[in-house]
Amino acid sequence: MFEAKGLSKSFDGFMAVSRVDLSVEKGEMVAVIGPNGAGKTTFFNLITGILKPDSGRIVYKGEDITGLSPYEIFRKGISRSFQIVNVFQRLTVFENVQLSVLSRENKTWDLITNASKLYTDETEKILEQVGLLEKKNTVSGFLSHGEQKILEIAIALGGKPEFMILDEPTAGMSPEETVRCMELIKRLREEMDLTILFCEHDMDVVFGYANRIMVMVRGETIIQGTCDEVKCNRLVQEAYLGLSDE
Amino acid sequence: MDIYTILSQVLVGLSRTVILFIVSSGLSLILGVLRIPNVAHGSLYMLGAYTAYTISKFFGGQDLGFWVALIGAPLFVALVSFIAERCVFQFLYEREHLMLLLLTFGFSLIFGDLVKMVWGGEYKTVPVPKVFQGYILLFRHLHLPLYNAFLLIIGPLVAFLLWLFVNKTKMGKISRAAAVDREMVGAVGINVSWVFGMTFVAGCFLAGLGGMLVAPTISVTLGMDHSLIMESFLIVIIGGLGNIWGALIGALIFGLTQSIGILIWPKFGIILPYAAVVMVLTFKPKGLLKSTW
Amino acid sequence: MKKPLLILGYFIFIFFLVSTSKLFAEKTIKIGIVDTYTGPPTTFTFDVRDAFELAVKEINAKGGILGRKIEYTTRDEKFKPDVGLAMAKELLLKEKVDILMGTINSATALAVSDLARKEKVPFFVTFAKSDKITGEKGHRYVFGMNENTEMAGRAAALALSKMPYTKYWIAGDDYEYGHAIAEGVWRHLTKLNPKVTKVGETWWKVGEADFTPYITQILAAKPDFIIVATGGAGMVNFQRAAKATGLSEKIPFYQHTAIEHSVLMPQGLNAPEGVWGTCNYFFYYPDTNENRTFVEEFRKAYNRYPKVGALYGYVTAKFIAEGFKKAKTFDKEKFIDAIEGMVIDSPVGKLELRKCDHQLALPMYFGRTKKVGGWEFLIASDIQTIPSKDYMPSCEEILRLRK
Amino acid sequence: MNSVSLLEAKNINTFYGLSHILFDVSLRVEKGEIVGLLGRNGAGKSTTMKSIMGINPPRTGEIFYKGKSITGKRPFVLFRLGIGYVPDDRRVFADLTVEDNLEIVYRRNNEWTKERVYEIFPALKNIRNRRAGNLSGGEQQMLTIGRALMGNPELLLLDEPTEGLAPIIVKALEEQILKLKEAGISILLAEQNLRSALKLVDRVYIIDNGAIKFEGTKKELEENEEIKRKYLLI
Amino acid sequence: MVKVEKKKLIAAVLVIFLLFPLILPRFYVYLTSLIMIYGLLATSLNLVLGYGGIFQFHHCVFYGVGAYATALILTKTSLHPIFAFIAGPICGSVLSLILGIVCIRLSKLYFGMLQISLGSLVWAIVYRWYSFTGGDDGIHGIPIPEIFASTNGAFYFALMITTVSMFVIYGIVNSPFGKTLQGIRDNPVRCEMIGVNVRLHQLLALTISGFFAGVAGMLFVVVDTTVFPELLFWTLSLEVLIMCLVGGWFTFFGPMLGAGIIILLRTVVSTYTVYWALVLGIILTLVIFFLPNGVLGFIEEKFGRGLKRENV
């Protein structure tokens, strides 16, 4: 369904991402892990069109989407949430999600209709799914951190995506929130038949939810495989714990 | 049009550049380190000119008055700005730029009326000191007034002193560091608020100096701030925000395009600097040199 | 939620305003002055206002006009026509002034003039120099109390045509006033002396501070004489640059009002000598009793010498007073009928307010700057008086323009 | 206990805007010891450091330095009291040269000089005139530590000094940190690399999700497999 | 229920305004027209500033060009006045689009500075093209159709156009486009990520805003029957910015309120002192100091549906 082939990106000579290959099958939930500065976020930025790769190709559903703008990639059905909270601070929760729906439906040029009556059902359905319905009239800047992260996901859902990219969905959440959030993602995936690519620091989360794991260190993939394969891999332990003596 | 005409026009353009540079470098310093788009900068320039007038008059229009004013006027402006910084600006560093822009615009309104209250509406002039009266003849027919020649020396001197200040003094180095990372500067034991205050005062000192230097060539009038502040902002923008060398290059572009423009296209010569700004920003949206923003 | 508060605030303000307008006592002649009291023009406008005040005090001290005192109020229009117009309307509609006067800003003057025509209120223009005010756009309710660009140009051309120069350069501030003065001089100069030729032209932006580049260019062309059409602060700035570059010693030049006190006094003894200029008034010339008395009183009141604006302000007040006296009523139409063609005494002699175009016929003085012992600044010398009949556009010309 | 700890944080709670990051964190650093603050990425190590340094002051709770409350004091005051801070993202003053980076620091006295810093980090001496922005990660790390040293600190807050560095440089750095300990400087060391931390520290705290989960000596941690697995290992 | 009350309120306000000429002296009728014009201008600016997050520093260019277009058609052609009333807004929006295309690549302060210098070029052209625009003297005594020529006529015309325009702008702000614009203001990057072409939306916003600035310019001609280059000068633009700020730039009616406050202040203060710039400066600094969200923003914060300050 999705395939990245030999993606590379360097900043001022520093290889942030180097020759990364990844393919994701429909319905999979793939995790990308790696220490800070491993290039995970850069990799996601390449996939979603914020950055243009120096080399390599990105193929989605058999179509080459390398070099397309972010909004074009969104229209193809790839949605993304951000690591840092990146919601529309001054809009209400409802408007945040509605905006995404409007954009998908190509209604952003509509000057006449009153927006508050458009796609209310769908927006509310999304909000209900993620459990933010009772907060729909709160200005999103006032939500708690955890709620804002959930809202992030809700915004991404507004695009009716088939492929979702979640950049540290649980970063900065308390343990209880983390569990709730991951359960939510799991449920959404089942309900909406989503394919998910996410990165995460919390290993409990990664091993609890991912089908497959890709480990990145200093811009390179050191291993791809199932949870068990990764757990037992010596390179991974080195990267995380510095257990090697070489 | 021979080469001498062009050369002389360039030379004359340069002396105008000097004033623009001195004022804009102060503006740039404040923009770069404190991130305040200081619209009141022009008012401080005007204040410098008026103070120069008062000092010069106190000494009966003698040469001594000029030299005292050369130091005294900028210092007085620096004092005024120091009070303003400690009383108002230090509490507002984190505000949005638009707010600061309008706040300083409010200050320029206040300054404008205060100057009117104190000095009244009459035109004032500051006499050129005796040593700089007269002119030198260059390239057959360039009548370069001695005072402009003096400015041509002062300009590089100020640039050099600024370079010394920014690159060689501890204060300058700290301000450069603070421009990029004010939090970390605080974390190595430096009182950032104080550094900001001093930088603000230094920038305003330059505005006062510019006003003082320009005073002997023009009539000091109310409203002289308005014509200058726009040009200064454009200079700072095309040079790169917060970059003092950018201010120099911007001032050069402004001064030279204008004086050359007069030569080749007299009717619309004054449009050239603005056209230059549009050109620069079209190709280099962030200004010519590296901005600290 | 928001609306009621908005409306409430609005009404509080309105009532505040309404109550303030009651401040004026009844039974006075109210005059509203709209003028620029901000920025460079203040050097001229303060004199208009102060001399006007002086005259009003004199008149009121003598018991006012027909038993009523004159009362006046000023508004600062900040050299912005939109503000000026709003303030003129405020004076007219809220303060209910009987007469409007003022403004150095031609655009404001023209806009207010149009308002005066619609509202049928006399409007005395006291410093705006556009010749459109009493020329092309003149009407029954507007009065020109100062010389305009056309008059200045014609007077200067008259004097210059008698001089031997033939190769002229024209330079000036690139705005209406500069162009109008230059054109006025040039049009009539070519008519009066067909031998003159134009070597070149230079126009700089208004408020230009450094004239050296332009002067370099002019010097290179070696003209005999330069017509410099600057206004406001540009007058002083150009003279300073001319002195610094040595231009004033090499090539004679003319500036309207170059010999005027407001230009020369700030420069002290450093002003260039030998600059030709035209002006309507000096506090030292003509050396008549009327002028001396006026200067004396003005100095007593404001501790400075009156400048040209003072004449305009003073004369305007006199005309208003005499006009009402002659009309013997406070009816505005009768007042206008009364002052049309009226002649009064002034510090510069008898002055007539022409009936055909409502333009005050002022004598014009042509002279050059000179250092004279005993003065702390340069004064005008070699003064020739050009009587108004010699240089003012004729009534036929004006009426042709208005058609 | 009658002796006063060098640094003591009591129940600090810190927020970033609206999000609650630290939950009742308490810790202690005694004179002369290196204390490790271990935890995964995003566990709250850096926030703890910033809270202590006053860059992101805690909303509740108190911090004592040599027995005196320093809660809410501004960073430059703390630095002048002798607390040096080395941030995880290094933050050298990129526009200045190496030497200038050292020189602009506020100095309490002349105990630490540029020369002494160069003695500990000889690599810096050769590149003293290079722009700090052009240095490699390891060099920048040395520079930030050196910069903190110039203020003659008694307590050094080291935030992940080895992060992103090549193993050989990490090794050198570890030795240099031990040298600092010998010089009498107490260190609070934030680290996610257990291996590296265990070489240096005397005592450890383990932080996860903004709360302290374990406190003990190095030995206690080494023996507690469960804690290691739960909070640090995969 | 709330909805009905809101409608009633608006209707009541409109009725009060309709009665203004009957209950108020002429001057206040004129002043109200003026406030409506500047209020509309400030609201049109706020569409891009407060709702779009675009730092349009030199907004008056479009206002002035609109006024000039109207004035020129009324004085120099014999076309039906309706063309003049349409031409103003259209010229404003077209110019706004052109300047927008040039400037839109830049962000925030840079956008503002480039826009201000381009605007100054337009001003310079108007200022010196004597034969066409009348130069710095401007054009005066513009003939206005008889029914709008009186103070009351002009007031009703201004009231009608302003009301319609405000309704339209309100509609736009609450339309999907308006929401998108606010999204772009809050977070342009995220907006791209949900499939919005940010630049094109901003351009459309600029065009609309220029259109309503042109409407305000056209109204100015009707009310004051005069035009001059100062309408395009940058200081006026800053004054309009101040109106937005004083009223509250994150509220819909804030700019209108700000225009009212500034113009009334000007009228009141200038009656007493020539130093009204000083008073304005002091008030401005106080507002920025104590009411960073403007007067209306403050009122909403205190009494309304709390949009408390969070610095984004």
XYZ file of N, CA and C in Angstrom, chain B residues 20 38 54 90 92 117 131 138 169 182 194 203 233 244 249 252 277 282:
54
model
N 22.029 57.904 7.109
C 21.100 56.775 7.055
C 21.681 55.577 7.783
N 11.166 49.587 16.397
C 11.047 50.840 17.139
C 10.698 52.021 16.231
N 19.828 73.180 21.030
C 19.832 73.840 22.335
C 21.252 73.981 22.881
N 10.996 47.322 29.220
C 11.509 46.089 29.798
C 10.405 45.119 30.194
N 7.825 44.552 28.286
C 7.050 44.202 27.101
C 7.816 43.396 26.065
N 5.997 71.102 22.289
C 5.789 71.863 23.517
C 7.065 72.577 23.943
N 35.656 75.334 11.165
C 36.574 74.460 10.416
C 35.925 73.777 9.249
N 36.389 68.875 -6.139
C 36.901 67.590 -6.587
C 36.411 67.338 -8.000
N 34.037 43.948 22.371
C 33.735 44.175 23.779
C 32.866 43.038 24.302
N 18.322 34.214 24.252
C 18.364 35.031 25.461
C 18.260 34.192 26.722
N 19.266 43.659 31.826
C 20.216 44.759 31.823
C 20.915 44.886 30.466
N 21.427 51.681 20.893
C 20.744 51.926 19.623
C 20.188 53.338 19.562
N 13.537 51.904 8.170
C 12.969 50.563 8.262
C 13.254 49.763 6.997
N 24.036 44.522 11.497
C 24.540 45.889 11.384
C 25.197 46.126 10.029
N 24.910 48.062 4.179
C 24.652 47.787 2.763
C 23.334 48.418 2.323
N 23.782 52.032 1.870
C 24.509 52.285 0.626
C 23.566 52.185 -0.570
N 14.204 48.272 -3.130
C 13.679 47.472 -2.018
C 12.819 46.333 -2.553
N 12.159 40.714 -3.537
C 11.639 39.705 -4.448
C 12.604 38.529 -4.554
